[in-house]
Protein backbone atom coordinates (compact mmCIF):
# COMPACT_ATOMS: atom_id res chain seq x y z
CA UNK A 1 0.00 0.00 0.00
CA UNK A 2 2.66 2.45 -1.02
CA UNK A 3 0.48 4.81 -3.01
CA UNK A 4 -2.18 5.75 -0.36
CA UNK A 5 0.39 6.41 2.32
CA UNK A 6 2.06 9.47 0.81
CA UNK A 7 -1.32 11.10 0.13
CA UNK A 8 -2.53 10.52 3.68
CA UNK A 9 0.77 11.61 5.14
CA UNK A 10 0.74 14.61 2.83
CA UNK A 11 -2.71 15.56 4.12
CA UNK A 12 -1.14 15.90 7.53
CA UNK A 13 -3.34 13.31 9.23
CA UNK A 14 -0.77 11.81 11.49
CA UNK A 15 -3.16 8.91 12.16
CA UNK A 16 -4.02 5.81 10.26
CA UNK A 17 -3.66 5.96 6.51
CA UNK A 18 -6.42 3.48 6.00
CA UNK A 19 -8.67 5.32 3.56
CA UNK A 20 -7.57 6.89 0.37
CA UNK A 21 -10.18 9.60 0.09
CA UNK A 22 -10.51 11.15 3.60
CA UNK A 23 -7.74 11.62 6.15
CA UNK A 24 -8.59 9.88 9.41
CA UNK A 25 -7.61 11.90 12.46
CA UNK A 26 -6.85 10.31 15.81
CA UNK A 27 -9.20 10.80 18.74
CA UNK A 28 -8.19 13.84 20.74
CA UNK A 29 -8.86 13.58 24.45
CA UNK A 30 -9.87 16.82 26.13
CA UNK A 31 -7.15 18.62 28.06
CA UNK A 32 -7.46 19.47 31.73
CA UNK A 33 -8.30 23.09 30.94
CA UNK A 34 -11.06 22.04 28.57
CA UNK A 35 -12.52 19.74 31.20
CA UNK A 36 -12.39 22.50 33.80
CA UNK A 37 -13.99 24.92 31.38
CA UNK A 38 -16.84 22.50 30.72
CA UNK A 39 -17.08 21.72 34.40
CA UNK A 40 -17.77 25.36 35.29
CA UNK A 41 -21.34 24.92 34.17
CA UNK A 42 -21.72 21.90 36.47
CA UNK A 43 -20.94 23.98 39.54
CA UNK A 44 -24.09 24.78 41.50
CA UNK A 45 -22.91 28.18 42.72
CA UNK A 46 -21.99 29.40 39.25
CA UNK A 47 -25.26 28.15 37.80
CA UNK A 48 -27.41 29.77 40.45
CA UNK A 49 -25.58 33.11 40.23
CA UNK A 50 -25.95 33.18 36.44
CA UNK A 51 -29.63 32.32 36.78
CA UNK A 52 -30.03 35.05 39.37
CA UNK A 53 -28.44 37.59 37.04
CA UNK A 54 -30.69 36.49 34.17
CA UNK A 55 -33.69 36.74 36.48
CA UNK A 56 -32.61 40.23 37.43
CA UNK A 57 -32.41 41.23 33.78
CA UNK A 58 -35.85 39.81 33.14
CA UNK A 59 -37.18 41.70 36.14
CA UNK A 60 -35.75 44.96 34.84
CA UNK A 61 -37.42 44.47 31.46
CA UNK A 62 -40.73 43.56 33.04
CA UNK A 63 -40.56 46.51 35.38
CA UNK A 64 -39.87 48.88 32.49
CA UNK A 65 -42.75 47.49 30.50
CA UNK A 66 -45.33 47.46 33.25
CA UNK A 67 -44.14 50.72 34.75
CA UNK A 68 -44.68 52.44 31.44
CA UNK A 69 -48.27 51.31 31.43
CA UNK A 70 -48.99 52.82 34.82
CA UNK A 71 -50.95 56.04 34.53
CA UNK A 72 -50.46 58.78 37.10
CA UNK A 73 -53.36 59.48 39.39
CA UNK A 74 -53.56 63.24 38.82
CA UNK A 75 -53.24 63.04 35.09
CA UNK A 76 -55.15 66.20 34.26
CA UNK A 77 -53.30 68.54 36.63
CA UNK A 78 -49.77 67.67 35.47
CA UNK A 79 -48.02 69.04 32.45
CA UNK A 80 -46.61 66.67 29.88
CA UNK A 81 -43.12 66.99 31.28
CA UNK A 82 -44.30 66.21 34.80
CA UNK A 83 -46.15 63.15 33.52
CA UNK A 84 -43.06 61.92 31.74
CA UNK A 85 -40.92 62.41 34.83
CA UNK A 86 -43.47 60.63 37.00
CA UNK A 87 -43.76 57.72 34.57
CA UNK A 88 -39.99 57.41 34.36
CA UNK A 89 -39.70 57.27 38.12
CA UNK A 90 -42.43 54.65 38.28
CA UNK A 91 -40.66 52.58 35.67
CA UNK A 92 -37.39 52.78 37.58
CA UNK A 93 -38.95 51.86 40.89
CA UNK A 94 -40.86 48.94 39.46
CA UNK A 95 -37.80 47.76 37.55
CA UNK A 96 -35.67 47.63 40.66
CA UNK A 97 -38.25 45.88 42.77
CA UNK A 98 -39.12 43.39 40.04
CA UNK A 99 -35.44 42.80 39.37
CA UNK A 100 -34.84 41.94 42.99
CA UNK A 101 -37.79 39.57 43.15
CA UNK A 102 -36.97 37.78 39.95
CA UNK A 103 -33.27 37.58 40.77
CA UNK A 104 -33.99 35.91 44.10
CA UNK A 105 -36.49 33.61 42.45
CA UNK A 106 -34.05 32.56 39.75
CA UNK A 107 -31.25 32.07 42.24
CA UNK A 108 -33.26 29.90 44.61
CA UNK A 109 -34.82 27.87 41.81
CA UNK A 110 -31.56 27.19 40.05
CA UNK A 111 -29.69 26.36 43.25
CA UNK A 112 -32.40 23.99 44.44
CA UNK A 113 -32.68 22.24 41.08
CA UNK A 114 -28.90 21.87 40.82
CA UNK A 115 -28.52 20.43 44.32
CA UNK A 116 -31.43 18.02 43.92
CA UNK A 117 -30.27 16.82 40.52
CA UNK A 118 -26.72 16.24 41.72
CA UNK A 119 -27.95 14.31 44.73
CA UNK A 120 -30.39 12.15 42.78
CA UNK A 121 -28.04 11.69 39.79
CA UNK A 122 -31.06 11.64 37.48
CA UNK A 123 -32.46 14.16 35.02
CA UNK A 124 -36.19 14.25 35.68
CA UNK A 125 -39.17 16.53 36.10
CA UNK A 126 -39.11 15.64 39.81
CA UNK A 127 -36.10 17.93 40.18
CA UNK A 128 -38.05 20.80 38.63
CA UNK A 129 -41.06 20.12 40.86
CA UNK A 130 -39.01 20.07 44.06
CA UNK A 131 -37.10 23.18 43.05
CA UNK A 132 -40.37 24.95 42.21
CA UNK A 133 -41.81 23.97 45.56
CA UNK A 134 -38.77 25.31 47.41
CA UNK A 135 -38.86 28.57 45.45
CA UNK A 136 -42.59 29.13 45.88
CA UNK A 137 -42.38 28.32 49.55
CA UNK A 138 -39.41 30.63 50.08
CA UNK A 139 -41.13 33.53 48.34
CA UNK A 140 -44.39 33.06 50.27
CA UNK A 141 -42.90 32.26 53.67
CA UNK A 142 -43.93 35.61 55.14
CA UNK A 143 -47.62 34.80 54.78
CA UNK A 144 -47.62 31.91 57.20
CA UNK A 145 -47.62 28.12 56.76
CA UNK A 146 -50.75 27.93 54.61
CA UNK A 147 -49.45 30.54 52.17
CA UNK A 148 -46.15 28.67 52.04
CA UNK A 149 -47.90 25.44 51.09
CA UNK A 150 -50.01 27.11 48.46
CA UNK A 151 -46.98 28.93 47.06
CA UNK A 152 -45.02 25.71 46.99
CA UNK A 153 -47.71 23.76 45.14
CA UNK A 154 -48.50 26.58 42.75
CA UNK A 155 -44.94 27.32 41.76
CA UNK A 156 -44.12 23.64 41.43
CA UNK A 157 -47.04 23.15 39.05
CA UNK A 158 -46.05 26.26 37.12
CA UNK A 159 -42.44 25.22 36.70
CA UNK A 160 -43.38 21.68 35.65
CA UNK A 161 -45.77 23.14 33.07
CA UNK A 162 -43.07 25.46 31.74
CA UNK A 163 -40.58 22.61 31.57
CA UNK A 164 -43.01 20.40 29.67
CA UNK A 165 -43.80 23.27 27.34
CA UNK A 166 -40.14 23.77 26.51
CA UNK A 167 -39.55 20.04 26.09
CA UNK A 168 -42.33 19.38 23.67
CA UNK A 169 -40.26 19.46 20.52
CA UNK A 170 -37.77 16.83 21.66
CA UNK B 1 16.19 -10.99 38.00
CA UNK B 2 19.94 -10.99 37.59
CA UNK B 3 19.67 -12.12 33.98
CA UNK B 4 17.19 -9.42 33.04
CA UNK B 5 19.80 -7.23 31.45
CA UNK B 6 21.10 -10.19 29.53
CA UNK B 7 20.04 -11.30 26.08
CA UNK B 8 17.46 -13.86 27.22
CA UNK B 9 15.00 -13.89 24.38
CA UNK B 10 12.66 -16.21 26.15
CA UNK B 11 12.37 -13.92 29.12
CA UNK B 12 11.82 -10.96 26.87
CA UNK B 13 9.08 -12.80 25.06
CA UNK B 14 7.56 -13.77 28.35
CA UNK B 15 7.50 -10.20 29.54
CA UNK B 16 6.12 -9.06 26.22
CA UNK B 17 3.38 -11.65 26.50
CA UNK B 18 2.55 -10.51 30.01
CA UNK B 19 2.43 -6.90 28.87
CA UNK B 20 0.09 -7.91 26.06
CA UNK B 21 -2.17 -9.74 28.47
CA UNK B 22 -2.16 -6.77 30.81
CA UNK B 23 -3.02 -4.44 27.93
CA UNK B 24 -5.89 -6.68 26.86
CA UNK B 25 -7.14 -6.80 30.40
CA UNK B 26 -7.06 -3.03 30.68
CA UNK B 27 -8.80 -2.48 27.37
CA UNK B 28 -11.46 -5.02 28.30
CA UNK B 29 -11.91 -3.35 31.67
CA UNK B 30 -12.34 0.05 30.05
CA UNK B 31 -14.83 -1.27 27.51
CA UNK B 32 -16.90 -3.00 30.15
CA UNK B 33 -16.79 0.08 32.33
CA UNK B 34 -18.07 2.37 29.61
CA UNK B 35 -20.72 -0.15 28.56
CA UNK B 36 -22.03 -0.67 32.09
CA UNK B 37 -22.08 2.96 33.06
CA UNK B 38 -23.61 4.02 29.76
CA UNK B 39 -26.45 1.54 30.17
CA UNK B 40 -27.04 2.56 33.76
CA UNK B 41 -26.77 6.30 33.63
CA UNK B 42 -27.76 7.68 30.26
CA UNK B 43 -31.37 7.82 29.20
CA UNK B 44 -32.39 6.04 26.06
CA UNK B 45 -34.18 8.98 24.50
CA UNK B 46 -31.60 11.58 23.54
CA UNK B 47 -32.94 15.04 24.13
CA UNK B 48 -29.73 16.97 23.70
CA UNK B 49 -26.12 16.36 22.83
CA UNK B 50 -24.56 17.49 26.11
CA UNK B 51 -24.40 15.40 29.25
CA UNK B 52 -26.65 17.03 31.80
CA UNK B 53 -25.76 17.28 35.45
CA UNK B 54 -27.65 14.24 36.64
CA UNK B 55 -25.93 12.07 34.06
CA UNK B 56 -22.57 13.60 34.96
CA UNK B 57 -22.86 12.79 38.63
CA UNK B 58 -24.28 9.34 37.82
CA UNK B 59 -21.27 8.63 35.62
CA UNK B 60 -18.89 9.86 38.32
CA UNK B 61 -20.43 7.54 40.88
CA UNK B 62 -20.67 4.59 38.50
CA UNK B 63 -17.04 4.82 37.42
CA UNK B 64 -15.85 5.26 40.99
CA UNK B 65 -17.77 2.20 42.19
CA UNK B 66 -16.67 0.08 39.25
CA UNK B 67 -13.05 1.02 39.77
CA UNK B 68 -13.16 0.26 43.48
CA UNK B 69 -14.73 -3.11 42.84
CA UNK B 70 -12.25 -3.97 40.12
CA UNK B 71 -9.39 -3.17 42.50
CA UNK B 72 -11.00 -5.15 45.31
CA UNK B 73 -11.72 -8.41 43.47
CA UNK B 74 -8.11 -9.51 42.89
CA UNK B 75 -7.48 -9.18 46.61
CA UNK B 76 -10.51 -11.31 47.37
CA UNK B 77 -9.36 -13.93 44.91
CA UNK B 78 -5.88 -13.95 46.44
CA UNK B 79 -7.35 -14.41 49.90
CA UNK B 80 -9.58 -17.26 48.80
CA UNK B 81 -6.72 -19.03 47.04
CA UNK B 82 -4.64 -18.73 50.20
CA UNK B 83 -7.50 -20.11 52.25
CA UNK B 84 -7.84 -23.05 49.86
CA UNK B 85 -4.11 -23.79 49.92
CA UNK B 86 -3.79 -24.03 53.69
CA UNK B 87 -7.12 -25.80 54.29
Coordinates of C-alpha atoms in Angstrom, one line a residue:
Chain A
X1 CA 0.0 0.0 0.0
X2 CA 2.7 2.4 -1.0
X3 CA 0.5 4.8 -3.0
X4 CA -2.2 5.8 -0.4
X5 CA 0.4 6.4 2.3
X6 CA 2.1 9.5 0.8
X7 CA -1.3 11.1 0.1
X8 CA -2.5 10.5 3.7
X9 CA 0.8 11.6 5.1
X10 CA 0.7 14.6 2.8
X11 CA -2.7 15.6 4.1
X12 CA -1.1 15.9 7.5
X13 CA -3.3 13.3 9.2
X14 CA -0.8 11.8 11.5
X15 CA -3.2 8.9 12.2
X16 CA -4.0 5.8 10.3
X17 CA -3.7 6.0 6.5
X18 CA -6.4 3.5 6.0
X19 CA -8.7 5.3 3.6
X20 CA -7.6 6.9 0.4
X21 CA -10.2 9.6 0.1
X22 CA -10.5 11.2 3.6
X23 CA -7.7 11.6 6.2
X24 CA -8.6 9.9 9.4
X25 CA -7.6 11.9 12.5
X26 CA -6.9 10.3 15.8
X27 CA -9.2 10.8 18.7
X28 CA -8.2 13.8 20.7
X29 CA -8.9 13.6 24.5
X30 CA -9.9 16.8 26.1
X31 CA -7.2 18.6 28.1
X32 CA -7.5 19.5 31.7
X33 CA -8.3 23.1 30.9
X34 CA -11.1 22.0 28.6
X35 CA -12.5 19.7 31.2
X36 CA -12.4 22.5 33.8
X37 CA -14.0 24.9 31.4
X38 CA -16.8 22.5 30.7
X39 CA -17.1 21.7 34.4
X40 CA -17.8 25.4 35.3
X41 CA -21.3 24.9 34.2
X42 CA -21.7 21.9 36.5
X43 CA -20.9 24.0 39.5
X44 CA -24.1 24.8 41.5
X45 CA -22.9 28.2 42.7
X46 CA -22.0 29.4 39.2
X47 CA -25.3 28.1 37.8
X48 CA -27.4 29.8 40.4
X49 CA -25.6 33.1 40.2
X50 CA -26.0 33.2 36.4
X51 CA -29.6 32.3 36.8
X52 CA -30.0 35.0 39.4
X53 CA -28.4 37.6 37.0
X54 CA -30.7 36.5 34.2
X55 CA -33.7 36.7 36.5
X56 CA -32.6 40.2 37.4
X57 CA -32.4 41.2 33.8
X58 CA -35.9 39.8 33.1
X59 CA -37.2 41.7 36.1
X60 CA -35.7 45.0 34.8
X61 CA -37.4 44.5 31.5
X62 CA -40.7 43.6 33.0
X63 CA -40.6 46.5 35.4
X64 CA -39.9 48.9 32.5
X65 CA -42.8 47.5 30.5
X66 CA -45.3 47.5 33.3
X67 CA -44.1 50.7 34.7
X68 CA -44.7 52.4 31.4
X69 CA -48.3 51.3 31.4
X70 CA -49.0 52.8 34.8
X71 CA -50.9 56.0 34.5
X72 CA -50.5 58.8 37.1
X73 CA -53.4 59.5 39.4
X74 CA -53.6 63.2 38.8
X75 CA -53.2 63.0 35.1
X76 CA -55.2 66.2 34.3
X77 CA -53.3 68.5 36.6
X78 CA -49.8 67.7 35.5
X79 CA -48.0 69.0 32.4
X80 CA -46.6 66.7 29.9
X81 CA -43.1 67.0 31.3
X82 CA -44.3 66.2 34.8
X83 CA -46.1 63.2 33.5
X84 CA -43.1 61.9 31.7
X85 CA -40.9 62.4 34.8
X86 CA -43.5 60.6 37.0
X87 CA -43.8 57.7 34.6
X88 CA -40.0 57.4 34.4
X89 CA -39.7 57.3 38.1
X90 CA -42.4 54.6 38.3
X91 CA -40.7 52.6 35.7
X92 CA -37.4 52.8 37.6
X93 CA -38.9 51.9 40.9
X94 CA -40.9 48.9 39.5
X95 CA -37.8 47.8 37.5
X96 CA -35.7 47.6 40.7
X97 CA -38.3 45.9 42.8
X98 CA -39.1 43.4 40.0
X99 CA -35.4 42.8 39.4
X100 CA -34.8 41.9 43.0
X101 CA -37.8 39.6 43.2
X102 CA -37.0 37.8 40.0
X103 CA -33.3 37.6 40.8
X104 CA -34.0 35.9 44.1
X105 CA -36.5 33.6 42.5
X106 CA -34.1 32.6 39.7
X107 CA -31.3 32.1 42.2
X108 CA -33.3 29.9 44.6
X109 CA -34.8 27.9 41.8
X110 CA -31.6 27.2 40.0
X111 CA -29.7 26.4 43.2
X112 CA -32.4 24.0 44.4
X113 CA -32.7 22.2 41.1
X114 CA -28.9 21.9 40.8
X115 CA -28.5 20.4 44.3
X116 CA -31.4 18.0 43.9
X117 CA -30.3 16.8 40.5
X118 CA -26.7 16.2 41.7
X119 CA -27.9 14.3 44.7
X120 CA -30.4 12.1 42.8
X121 CA -28.0 11.7 39.8
X122 CA -31.1 11.6 37.5
X123 CA -32.5 14.2 35.0
X124 CA -36.2 14.2 35.7
X125 CA -39.2 16.5 36.1
X126 CA -39.1 15.6 39.8
X127 CA -36.1 17.9 40.2
X128 CA -38.0 20.8 38.6
X129 CA -41.1 20.1 40.9
X130 CA -39.0 20.1 44.1
X131 CA -37.1 23.2 43.1
X132 CA -40.4 25.0 42.2
X133 CA -41.8 24.0 45.6
X134 CA -38.8 25.3 47.4
X135 CA -38.9 28.6 45.4
X136 CA -42.6 29.1 45.9
X137 CA -42.4 28.3 49.6
X138 CA -39.4 30.6 50.1
X139 CA -41.1 33.5 48.3
X140 CA -44.4 33.1 50.3
X141 CA -42.9 32.3 53.7
X142 CA -43.9 35.6 55.1
X143 CA -47.6 34.8 54.8
X144 CA -47.6 31.9 57.2
X145 CA -47.6 28.1 56.8
X146 CA -50.8 27.9 54.6
X147 CA -49.4 30.5 52.2
X148 CA -46.1 28.7 52.0
X149 CA -47.9 25.4 51.1
X150 CA -50.0 27.1 48.5
X151 CA -47.0 28.9 47.1
X152 CA -45.0 25.7 47.0
X153 CA -47.7 23.8 45.1
X154 CA -48.5 26.6 42.8
X155 CA -44.9 27.3 41.8
X156 CA -44.1 23.6 41.4
X157 CA -47.0 23.2 39.1
X158 CA -46.0 26.3 37.1
X159 CA -42.4 25.2 36.7
X160 CA -43.4 21.7 35.7
X161 CA -45.8 23.1 33.1
X162 CA -43.1 25.5 31.7
X163 CA -40.6 22.6 31.6
X164 CA -43.0 20.4 29.7
X165 CA -43.8 23.3 27.3
X166 CA -40.1 23.8 26.5
X167 CA -39.6 20.0 26.1
X168 CA -42.3 19.4 23.7
X169 CA -40.3 19.5 20.5
X170 CA -37.8 16.8 21.7
Chain B
X1 CA 16.2 -11.0 38.0
X2 CA 19.9 -11.0 37.6
X3 CA 19.7 -12.1 34.0
X4 CA 17.2 -9.4 33.0
X5 CA 19.8 -7.2 31.4
X6 CA 21.1 -10.2 29.5
X7 CA 20.0 -11.3 26.1
X8 CA 17.5 -13.9 27.2
X9 CA 15.0 -13.9 24.4
X10 CA 12.7 -16.2 26.1
X11 CA 12.4 -13.9 29.1
X12 CA 11.8 -11.0 26.9
X13 CA 9.1 -12.8 25.1
X14 CA 7.6 -13.8 28.4
X15 CA 7.5 -10.2 29.5
X16 CA 6.1 -9.1 26.2
X17 CA 3.4 -11.7 26.5
X18 CA 2.6 -10.5 30.0
X19 CA 2.4 -6.9 28.9
X20 CA 0.1 -7.9 26.1
X21 CA -2.2 -9.7 28.5
X22 CA -2.2 -6.8 30.8
X23 CA -3.0 -4.4 27.9
X24 CA -5.9 -6.7 26.9
X25 CA -7.1 -6.8 30.4
X26 CA -7.1 -3.0 30.7
X27 CA -8.8 -2.5 27.4
X28 CA -11.5 -5.0 28.3
X29 CA -11.9 -3.3 31.7
X30 CA -12.3 0.0 30.0
X31 CA -14.8 -1.3 27.5
X32 CA -16.9 -3.0 30.1
X33 CA -16.8 0.1 32.3
X34 CA -18.1 2.4 29.6
X35 CA -20.7 -0.1 28.6
X36 CA -22.0 -0.7 32.1
X37 CA -22.1 3.0 33.1
X38 CA -23.6 4.0 29.8
X39 CA -26.5 1.5 30.2
X40 CA -27.0 2.6 33.8
X41 CA -26.8 6.3 33.6
X42 CA -27.8 7.7 30.3
X43 CA -31.4 7.8 29.2
X44 CA -32.4 6.0 26.1
X45 CA -34.2 9.0 24.5
X46 CA -31.6 11.6 23.5
X47 CA -32.9 15.0 24.1
X48 CA -29.7 17.0 23.7
X49 CA -26.1 16.4 22.8
X50 CA -24.6 17.5 26.1
X51 CA -24.4 15.4 29.3
X52 CA -26.6 17.0 31.8
X53 CA -25.8 17.3 35.4
X54 CA -27.6 14.2 36.6
X55 CA -25.9 12.1 34.1
X56 CA -22.6 13.6 35.0
X57 CA -22.9 12.8 38.6
X58 CA -24.3 9.3 37.8
X59 CA -21.3 8.6 35.6
X60 CA -18.9 9.9 38.3
X61 CA -20.4 7.5 40.9
X62 CA -20.7 4.6 38.5
X63 CA -17.0 4.8 37.4
X64 CA -15.9 5.3 41.0
X65 CA -17.8 2.2 42.2
X66 CA -16.7 0.1 39.2
X67 CA -13.0 1.0 39.8
X68 CA -13.2 0.3 43.5
X69 CA -14.7 -3.1 42.8
X70 CA -12.2 -4.0 40.1
X71 CA -9.4 -3.2 42.5
X72 CA -11.0 -5.1 45.3
X73 CA -11.7 -8.4 43.5
X74 CA -8.1 -9.5 42.9
X75 CA -7.5 -9.2 46.6
X76 CA -10.5 -11.3 47.4
X77 CA -9.4 -13.9 44.9
X78 CA -5.9 -13.9 46.4
X79 CA -7.3 -14.4 49.9
X80 CA -9.6 -17.3 48.8
X81 CA -6.7 -19.0 47.0
X82 CA -4.6 -18.7 50.2
X83 CA -7.5 -20.1 52.2
X84 CA -7.8 -23.0 49.9
X85 CA -4.1 -23.8 49.9
X86 CA -3.8 -24.0 53.7
X87 CA -7.1 -25.8 54.3

